Short mmCIF file of C-alpha atoms in Angstrom, two decimals:
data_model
loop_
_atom_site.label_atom_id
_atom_site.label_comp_id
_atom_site.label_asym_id
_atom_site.label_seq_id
_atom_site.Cartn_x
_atom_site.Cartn_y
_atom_site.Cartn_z
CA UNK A 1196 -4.34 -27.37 5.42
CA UNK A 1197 -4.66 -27.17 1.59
CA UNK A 1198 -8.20 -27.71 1.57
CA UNK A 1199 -9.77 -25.88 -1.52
CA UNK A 1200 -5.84 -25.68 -3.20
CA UNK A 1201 -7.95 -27.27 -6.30
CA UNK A 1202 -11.61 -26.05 -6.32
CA UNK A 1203 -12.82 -22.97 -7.29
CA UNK A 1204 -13.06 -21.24 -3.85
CA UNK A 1205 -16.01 -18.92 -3.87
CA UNK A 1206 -14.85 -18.10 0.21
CA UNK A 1207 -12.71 -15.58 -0.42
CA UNK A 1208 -13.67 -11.81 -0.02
CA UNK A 1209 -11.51 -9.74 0.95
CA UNK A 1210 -9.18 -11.03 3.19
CA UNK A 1211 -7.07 -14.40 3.19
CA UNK A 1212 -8.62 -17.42 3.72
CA UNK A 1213 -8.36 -18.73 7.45
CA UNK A 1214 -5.88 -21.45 7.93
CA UNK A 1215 -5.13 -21.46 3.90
CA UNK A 1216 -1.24 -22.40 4.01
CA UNK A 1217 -1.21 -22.10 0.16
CA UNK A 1218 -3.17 -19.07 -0.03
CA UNK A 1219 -0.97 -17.32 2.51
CA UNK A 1220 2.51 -18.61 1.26
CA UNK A 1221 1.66 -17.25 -2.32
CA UNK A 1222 0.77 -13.91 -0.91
CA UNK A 1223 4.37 -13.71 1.33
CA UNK A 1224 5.87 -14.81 -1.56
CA UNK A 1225 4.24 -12.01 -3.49
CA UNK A 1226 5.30 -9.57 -0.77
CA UNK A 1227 8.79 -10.63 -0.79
CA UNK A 1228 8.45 -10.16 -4.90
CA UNK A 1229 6.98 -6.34 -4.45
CA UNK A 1230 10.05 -5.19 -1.86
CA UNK A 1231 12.27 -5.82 -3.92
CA UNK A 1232 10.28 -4.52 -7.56
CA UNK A 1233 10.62 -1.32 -5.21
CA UNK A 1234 13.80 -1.15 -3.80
CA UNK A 1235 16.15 -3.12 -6.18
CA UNK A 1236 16.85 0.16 -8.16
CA UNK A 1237 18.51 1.81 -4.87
CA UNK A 1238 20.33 -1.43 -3.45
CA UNK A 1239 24.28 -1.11 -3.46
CA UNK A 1240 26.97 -3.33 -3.10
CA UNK A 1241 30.89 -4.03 -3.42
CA UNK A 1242 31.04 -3.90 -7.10
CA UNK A 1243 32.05 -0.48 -8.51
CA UNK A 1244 31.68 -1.09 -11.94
CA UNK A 1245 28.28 0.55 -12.98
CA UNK A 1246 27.17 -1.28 -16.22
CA UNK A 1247 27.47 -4.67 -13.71
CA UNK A 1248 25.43 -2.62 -10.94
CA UNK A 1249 22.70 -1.66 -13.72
CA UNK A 1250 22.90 -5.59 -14.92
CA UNK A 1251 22.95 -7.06 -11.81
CA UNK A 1252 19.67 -4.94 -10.66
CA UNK A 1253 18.07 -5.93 -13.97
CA UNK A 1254 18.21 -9.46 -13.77
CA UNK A 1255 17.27 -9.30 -10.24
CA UNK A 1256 14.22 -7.42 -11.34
CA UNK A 1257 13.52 -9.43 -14.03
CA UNK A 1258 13.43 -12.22 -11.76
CA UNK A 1259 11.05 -10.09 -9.08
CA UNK A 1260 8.44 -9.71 -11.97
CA UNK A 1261 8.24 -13.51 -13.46
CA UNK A 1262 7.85 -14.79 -9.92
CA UNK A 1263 4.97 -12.40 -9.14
CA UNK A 1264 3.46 -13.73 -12.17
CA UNK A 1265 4.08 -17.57 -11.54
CA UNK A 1266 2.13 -16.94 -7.95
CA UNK A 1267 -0.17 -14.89 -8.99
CA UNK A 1268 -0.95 -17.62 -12.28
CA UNK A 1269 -1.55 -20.03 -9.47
CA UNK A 1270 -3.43 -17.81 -7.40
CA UNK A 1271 -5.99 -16.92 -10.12
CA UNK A 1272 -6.03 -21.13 -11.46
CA UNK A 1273 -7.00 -22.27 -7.85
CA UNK A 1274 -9.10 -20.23 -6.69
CA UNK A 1275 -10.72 -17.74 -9.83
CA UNK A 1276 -13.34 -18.50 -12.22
CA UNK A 1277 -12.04 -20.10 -15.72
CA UNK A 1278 -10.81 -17.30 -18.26
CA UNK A 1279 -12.78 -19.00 -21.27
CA UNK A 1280 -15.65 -19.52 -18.87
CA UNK A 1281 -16.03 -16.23 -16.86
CA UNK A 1282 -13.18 -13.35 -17.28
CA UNK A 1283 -15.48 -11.13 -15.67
CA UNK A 1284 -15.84 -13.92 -12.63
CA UNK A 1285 -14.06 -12.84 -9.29
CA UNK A 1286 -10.07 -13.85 -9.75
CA UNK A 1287 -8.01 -13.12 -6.40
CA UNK A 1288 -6.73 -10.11 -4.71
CA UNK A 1289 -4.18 -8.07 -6.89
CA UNK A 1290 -1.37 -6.50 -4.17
CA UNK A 1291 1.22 -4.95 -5.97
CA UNK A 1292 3.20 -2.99 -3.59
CA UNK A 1293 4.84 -3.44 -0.50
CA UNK A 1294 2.92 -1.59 1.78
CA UNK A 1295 1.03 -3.31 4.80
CA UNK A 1296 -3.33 -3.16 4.28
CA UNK A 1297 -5.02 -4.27 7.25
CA UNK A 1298 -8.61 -4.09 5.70
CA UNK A 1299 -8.05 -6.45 2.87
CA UNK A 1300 -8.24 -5.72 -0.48
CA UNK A 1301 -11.21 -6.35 -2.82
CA UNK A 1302 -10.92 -9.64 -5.29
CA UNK A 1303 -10.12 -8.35 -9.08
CA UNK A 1304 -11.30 -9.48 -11.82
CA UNK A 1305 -9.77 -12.72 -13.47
CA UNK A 1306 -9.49 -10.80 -16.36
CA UNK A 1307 -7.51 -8.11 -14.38
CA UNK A 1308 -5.24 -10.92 -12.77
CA UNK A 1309 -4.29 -12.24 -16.32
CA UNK A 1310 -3.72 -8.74 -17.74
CA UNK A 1311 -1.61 -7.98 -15.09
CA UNK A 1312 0.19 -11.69 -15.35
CA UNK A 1313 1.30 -10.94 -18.73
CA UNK A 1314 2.28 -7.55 -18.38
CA UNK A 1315 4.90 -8.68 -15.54
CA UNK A 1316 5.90 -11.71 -17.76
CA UNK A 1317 6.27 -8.98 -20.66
CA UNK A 1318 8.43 -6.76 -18.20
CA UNK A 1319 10.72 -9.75 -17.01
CA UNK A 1320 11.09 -10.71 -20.58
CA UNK A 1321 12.16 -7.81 -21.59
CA UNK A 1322 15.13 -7.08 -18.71
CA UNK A 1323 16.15 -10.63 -19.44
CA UNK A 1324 16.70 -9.79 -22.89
CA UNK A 1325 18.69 -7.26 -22.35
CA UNK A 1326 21.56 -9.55 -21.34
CA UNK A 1327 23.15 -12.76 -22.62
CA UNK A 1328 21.16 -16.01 -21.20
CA UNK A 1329 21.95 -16.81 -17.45
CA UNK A 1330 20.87 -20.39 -16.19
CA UNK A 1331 21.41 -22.54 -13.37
CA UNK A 1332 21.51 -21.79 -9.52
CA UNK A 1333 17.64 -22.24 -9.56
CA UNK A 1334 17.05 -18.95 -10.75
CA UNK A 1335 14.45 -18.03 -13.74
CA UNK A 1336 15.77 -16.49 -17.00
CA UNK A 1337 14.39 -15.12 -20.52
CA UNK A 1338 13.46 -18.74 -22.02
CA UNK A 1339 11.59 -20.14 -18.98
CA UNK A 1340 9.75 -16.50 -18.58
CA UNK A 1341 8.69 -16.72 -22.22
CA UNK A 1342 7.48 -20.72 -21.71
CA UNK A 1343 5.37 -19.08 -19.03
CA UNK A 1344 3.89 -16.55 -20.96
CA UNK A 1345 3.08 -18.59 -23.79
CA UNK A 1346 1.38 -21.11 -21.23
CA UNK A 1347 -0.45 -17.91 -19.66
CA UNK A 1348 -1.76 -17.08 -23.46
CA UNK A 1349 -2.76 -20.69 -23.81
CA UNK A 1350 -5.33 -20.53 -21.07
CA UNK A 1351 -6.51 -16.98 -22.39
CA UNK A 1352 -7.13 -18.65 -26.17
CA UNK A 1353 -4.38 -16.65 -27.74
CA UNK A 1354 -3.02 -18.91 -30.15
CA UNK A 1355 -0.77 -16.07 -31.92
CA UNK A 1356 0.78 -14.36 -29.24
CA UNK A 1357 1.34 -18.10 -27.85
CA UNK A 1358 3.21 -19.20 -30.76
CA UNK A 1359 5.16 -16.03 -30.51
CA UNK A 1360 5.73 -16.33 -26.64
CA UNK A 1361 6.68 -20.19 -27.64
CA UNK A 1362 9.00 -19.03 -30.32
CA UNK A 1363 10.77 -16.49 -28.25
CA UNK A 1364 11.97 -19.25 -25.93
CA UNK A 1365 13.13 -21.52 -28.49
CA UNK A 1366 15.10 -18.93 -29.81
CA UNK A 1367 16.61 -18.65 -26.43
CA UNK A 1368 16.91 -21.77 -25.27
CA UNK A 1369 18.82 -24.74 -25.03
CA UNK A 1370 18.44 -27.93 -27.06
CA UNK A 1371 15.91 -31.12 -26.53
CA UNK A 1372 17.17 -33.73 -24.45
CA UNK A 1373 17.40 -36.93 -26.24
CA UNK A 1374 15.52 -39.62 -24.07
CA UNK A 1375 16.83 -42.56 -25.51
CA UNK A 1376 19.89 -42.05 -24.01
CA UNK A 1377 18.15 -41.83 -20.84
CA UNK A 1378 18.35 -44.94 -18.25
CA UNK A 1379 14.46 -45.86 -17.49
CA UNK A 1380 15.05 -45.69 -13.97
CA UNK A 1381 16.12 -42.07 -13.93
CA UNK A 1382 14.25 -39.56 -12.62
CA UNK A 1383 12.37 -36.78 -14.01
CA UNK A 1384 14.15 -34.07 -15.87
CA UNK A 1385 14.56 -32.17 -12.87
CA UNK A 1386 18.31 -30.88 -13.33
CA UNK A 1387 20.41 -28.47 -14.84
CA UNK A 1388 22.48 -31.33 -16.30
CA UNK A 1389 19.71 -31.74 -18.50
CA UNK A 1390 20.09 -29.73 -21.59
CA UNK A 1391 16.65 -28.58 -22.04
CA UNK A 1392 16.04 -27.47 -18.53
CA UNK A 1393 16.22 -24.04 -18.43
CA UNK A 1394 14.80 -23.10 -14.62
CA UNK A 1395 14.68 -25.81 -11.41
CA UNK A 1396 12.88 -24.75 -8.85
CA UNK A 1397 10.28 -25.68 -5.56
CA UNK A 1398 10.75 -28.18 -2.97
CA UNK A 1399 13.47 -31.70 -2.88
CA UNK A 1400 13.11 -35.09 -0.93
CA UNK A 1401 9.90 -36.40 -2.30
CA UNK A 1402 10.37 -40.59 -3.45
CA UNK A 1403 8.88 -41.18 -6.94
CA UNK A 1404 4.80 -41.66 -6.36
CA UNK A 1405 1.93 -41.59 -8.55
CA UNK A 1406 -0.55 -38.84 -9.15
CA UNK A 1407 -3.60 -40.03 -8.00
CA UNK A 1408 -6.28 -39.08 -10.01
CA UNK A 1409 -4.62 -38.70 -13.70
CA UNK A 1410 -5.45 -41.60 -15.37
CA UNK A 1411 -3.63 -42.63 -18.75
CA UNK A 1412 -6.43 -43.47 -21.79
CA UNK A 1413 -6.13 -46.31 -23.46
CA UNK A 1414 -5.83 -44.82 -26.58
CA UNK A 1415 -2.81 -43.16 -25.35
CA UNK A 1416 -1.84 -46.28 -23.78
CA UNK A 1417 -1.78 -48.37 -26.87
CA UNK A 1418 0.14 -45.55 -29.08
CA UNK A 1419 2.73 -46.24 -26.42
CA UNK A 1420 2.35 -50.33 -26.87
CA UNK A 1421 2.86 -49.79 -30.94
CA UNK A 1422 6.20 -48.97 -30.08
CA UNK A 1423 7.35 -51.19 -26.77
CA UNK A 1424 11.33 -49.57 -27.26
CA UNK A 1425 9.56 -46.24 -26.54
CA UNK A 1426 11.86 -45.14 -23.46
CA UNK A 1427 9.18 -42.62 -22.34
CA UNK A 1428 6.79 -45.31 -21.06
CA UNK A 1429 9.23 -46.33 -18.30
CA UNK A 1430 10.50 -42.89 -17.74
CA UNK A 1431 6.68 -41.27 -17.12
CA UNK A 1432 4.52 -44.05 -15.83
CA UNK A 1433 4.58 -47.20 -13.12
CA UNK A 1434 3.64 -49.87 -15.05
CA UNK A 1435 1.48 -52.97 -13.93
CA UNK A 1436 -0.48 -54.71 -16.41
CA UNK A 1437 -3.49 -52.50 -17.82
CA UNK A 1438 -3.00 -50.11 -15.07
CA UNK A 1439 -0.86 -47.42 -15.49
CA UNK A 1440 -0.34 -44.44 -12.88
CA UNK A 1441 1.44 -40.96 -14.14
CA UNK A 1442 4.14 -40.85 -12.24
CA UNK A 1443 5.72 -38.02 -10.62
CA UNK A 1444 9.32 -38.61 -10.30
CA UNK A 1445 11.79 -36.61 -7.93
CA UNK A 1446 14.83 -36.84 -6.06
CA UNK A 1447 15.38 -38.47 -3.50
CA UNK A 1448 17.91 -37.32 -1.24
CA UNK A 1449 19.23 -39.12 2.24
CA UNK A 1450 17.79 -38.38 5.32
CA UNK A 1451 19.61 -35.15 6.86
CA UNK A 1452 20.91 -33.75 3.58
CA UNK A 1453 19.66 -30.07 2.35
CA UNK A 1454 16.39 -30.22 0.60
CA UNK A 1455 17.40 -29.53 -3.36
CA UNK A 1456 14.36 -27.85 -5.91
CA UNK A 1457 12.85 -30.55 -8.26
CA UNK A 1458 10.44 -29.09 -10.32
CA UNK A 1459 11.53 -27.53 -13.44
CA UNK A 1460 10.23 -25.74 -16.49
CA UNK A 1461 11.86 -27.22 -20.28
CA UNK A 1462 12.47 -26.54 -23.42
CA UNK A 1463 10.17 -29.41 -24.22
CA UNK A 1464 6.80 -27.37 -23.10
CA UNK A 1465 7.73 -24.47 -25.30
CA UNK A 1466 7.25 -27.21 -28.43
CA UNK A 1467 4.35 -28.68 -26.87
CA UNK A 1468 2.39 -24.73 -26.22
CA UNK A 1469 2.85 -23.91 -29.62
CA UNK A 1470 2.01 -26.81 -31.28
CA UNK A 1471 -0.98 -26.94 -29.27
CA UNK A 1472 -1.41 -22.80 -30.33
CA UNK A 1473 -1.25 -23.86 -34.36
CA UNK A 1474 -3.49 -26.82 -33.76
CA UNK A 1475 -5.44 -24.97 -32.21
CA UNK A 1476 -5.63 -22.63 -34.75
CA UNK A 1477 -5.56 -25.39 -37.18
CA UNK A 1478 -2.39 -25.07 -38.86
CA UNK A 1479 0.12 -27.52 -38.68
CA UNK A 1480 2.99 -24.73 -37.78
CA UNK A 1481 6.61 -25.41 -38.51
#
């Protein structure tokens, strides 16, 4: 069951959550992440060349610490307090090691969780910078680690270090895809033939559906309806008179065929964060 995957769970002590499939796949997941933070530095392989070894471990790395962050940025979202409400509030459990507790650990702060979000982000950043870009084969890299941690500063009310966090990725990352060149059946920008898409990743086979529950204004419905050749209102949204539903559109994939990642993180959020930073600030940025 996912039952409390979107409340504020006030449940959890110190031990998982009975029956929580979310709450325990994000900790395995974190697991997995903290074996190989550990060990990565003493794996070995086939390749003899050392400057690849050294590469090869620090991308891997890199990769160990932005995924801790991403579950533990869920973690902390579903079932912690609010950061602008309570940073002192109770966030989650912080495991960061790969040894086996059977007594639980104590919840940290959600202060704590965040601090230690953004220093892993930090630490992925910087191993991924060490290198030219990699991207593709559904593995993260420097710009979507940076759109992260510019999202991560968002929620703390950060505006500069957002902007920066925005600006490092758009530095690094590839170029806006142009949606009117888009077909408005397509699918979501969940590829890497898409230029801007810079990490694909999560679960495949899900139809196109609506998000139940996110309801278009109609102010925002009517800045679409200035401008009917707008291709985003038949990319994003199921249209049927007044009542438009958000969409979320995936690929769908024939029955039988291996299940392909369809979420992604873009180039496009990285211009939406810090514009949102400035405005928040009340600049209008550049």
């Amino acid at each position: 069951t996912y039952l409390g995957a979107h409340l504020w769970d006030n449940s959890i002590e110190t031990t998982m959550p009975n029956g929580d499939e979310a709450f325990e796949n994000f900790y395995n997941s974190i697991f997995n992440t903290n074996v190989v933070i550990e060990n990565i530095d003493h794996a070995v392989g086939d390749v003899l060349d050392e400057t690849v070894v050294r590469q090869t471990r620090n991308h891997i790395k890199g990769e160990a610490y932005a995924l801790r962050a991403f579950r533990y940025f869920y973690l902390v979202n579903i079932w912690g307090e609010s950061y602008n409400q309570n940073k002192t509030g109770l966030g989650v459990p912080l495991k960061l090691t790969a040894d086996m507790e059977t007594n639980g650990k104590a919840r940290s702060t959600v202060e704590e969780v965040y601090k230690q979000i953004v220093s892993d982000l930090k630490t992925a950043s910087d191993l991924f910078g060490k290198y030219p870009k990699r991207r593709g084969s559904y593995r993260i890299n420097l710009p979507a680690t940076n759109i992260l941690l510019s999202r991560v500063y968002l929620h703390m009310e950060l505006w500069d270090d957002a902007i920066a966090a925005a600006t490092k990725a758009i530095e690094n990352g590839g170029v806006l895809t142009n949606y009117v060149n888009l077909e408005s059946s397509s699918t979501c920008i969940s590829s890497y033939n898409y230029s801007e898409v810079e990490w694909v990743y999560g679960n495949g086979n899900t139809p196109t559906r609506s998000l139940s529950g996110m309801v278009v204004s109609t102010e925002l419905r009517n800045k679409f309806l200035e401008n009917p050749n707008d291709t985003r209102m038949n990319l994003w949204f199921l249209i049927s008179g007044t009542n438009w539903n958000i969409t979320k559109k995936r690929l769908s994939y024939p029955s039988g065929t291996p299940r392909t990642p369809t979420n992604s993180i873009r180039m496009s959020e990285a211009y939406l964060n810090r514009a949102e930073a400035y405005a928040q600030k009340g600049e209008s940025g550049a």
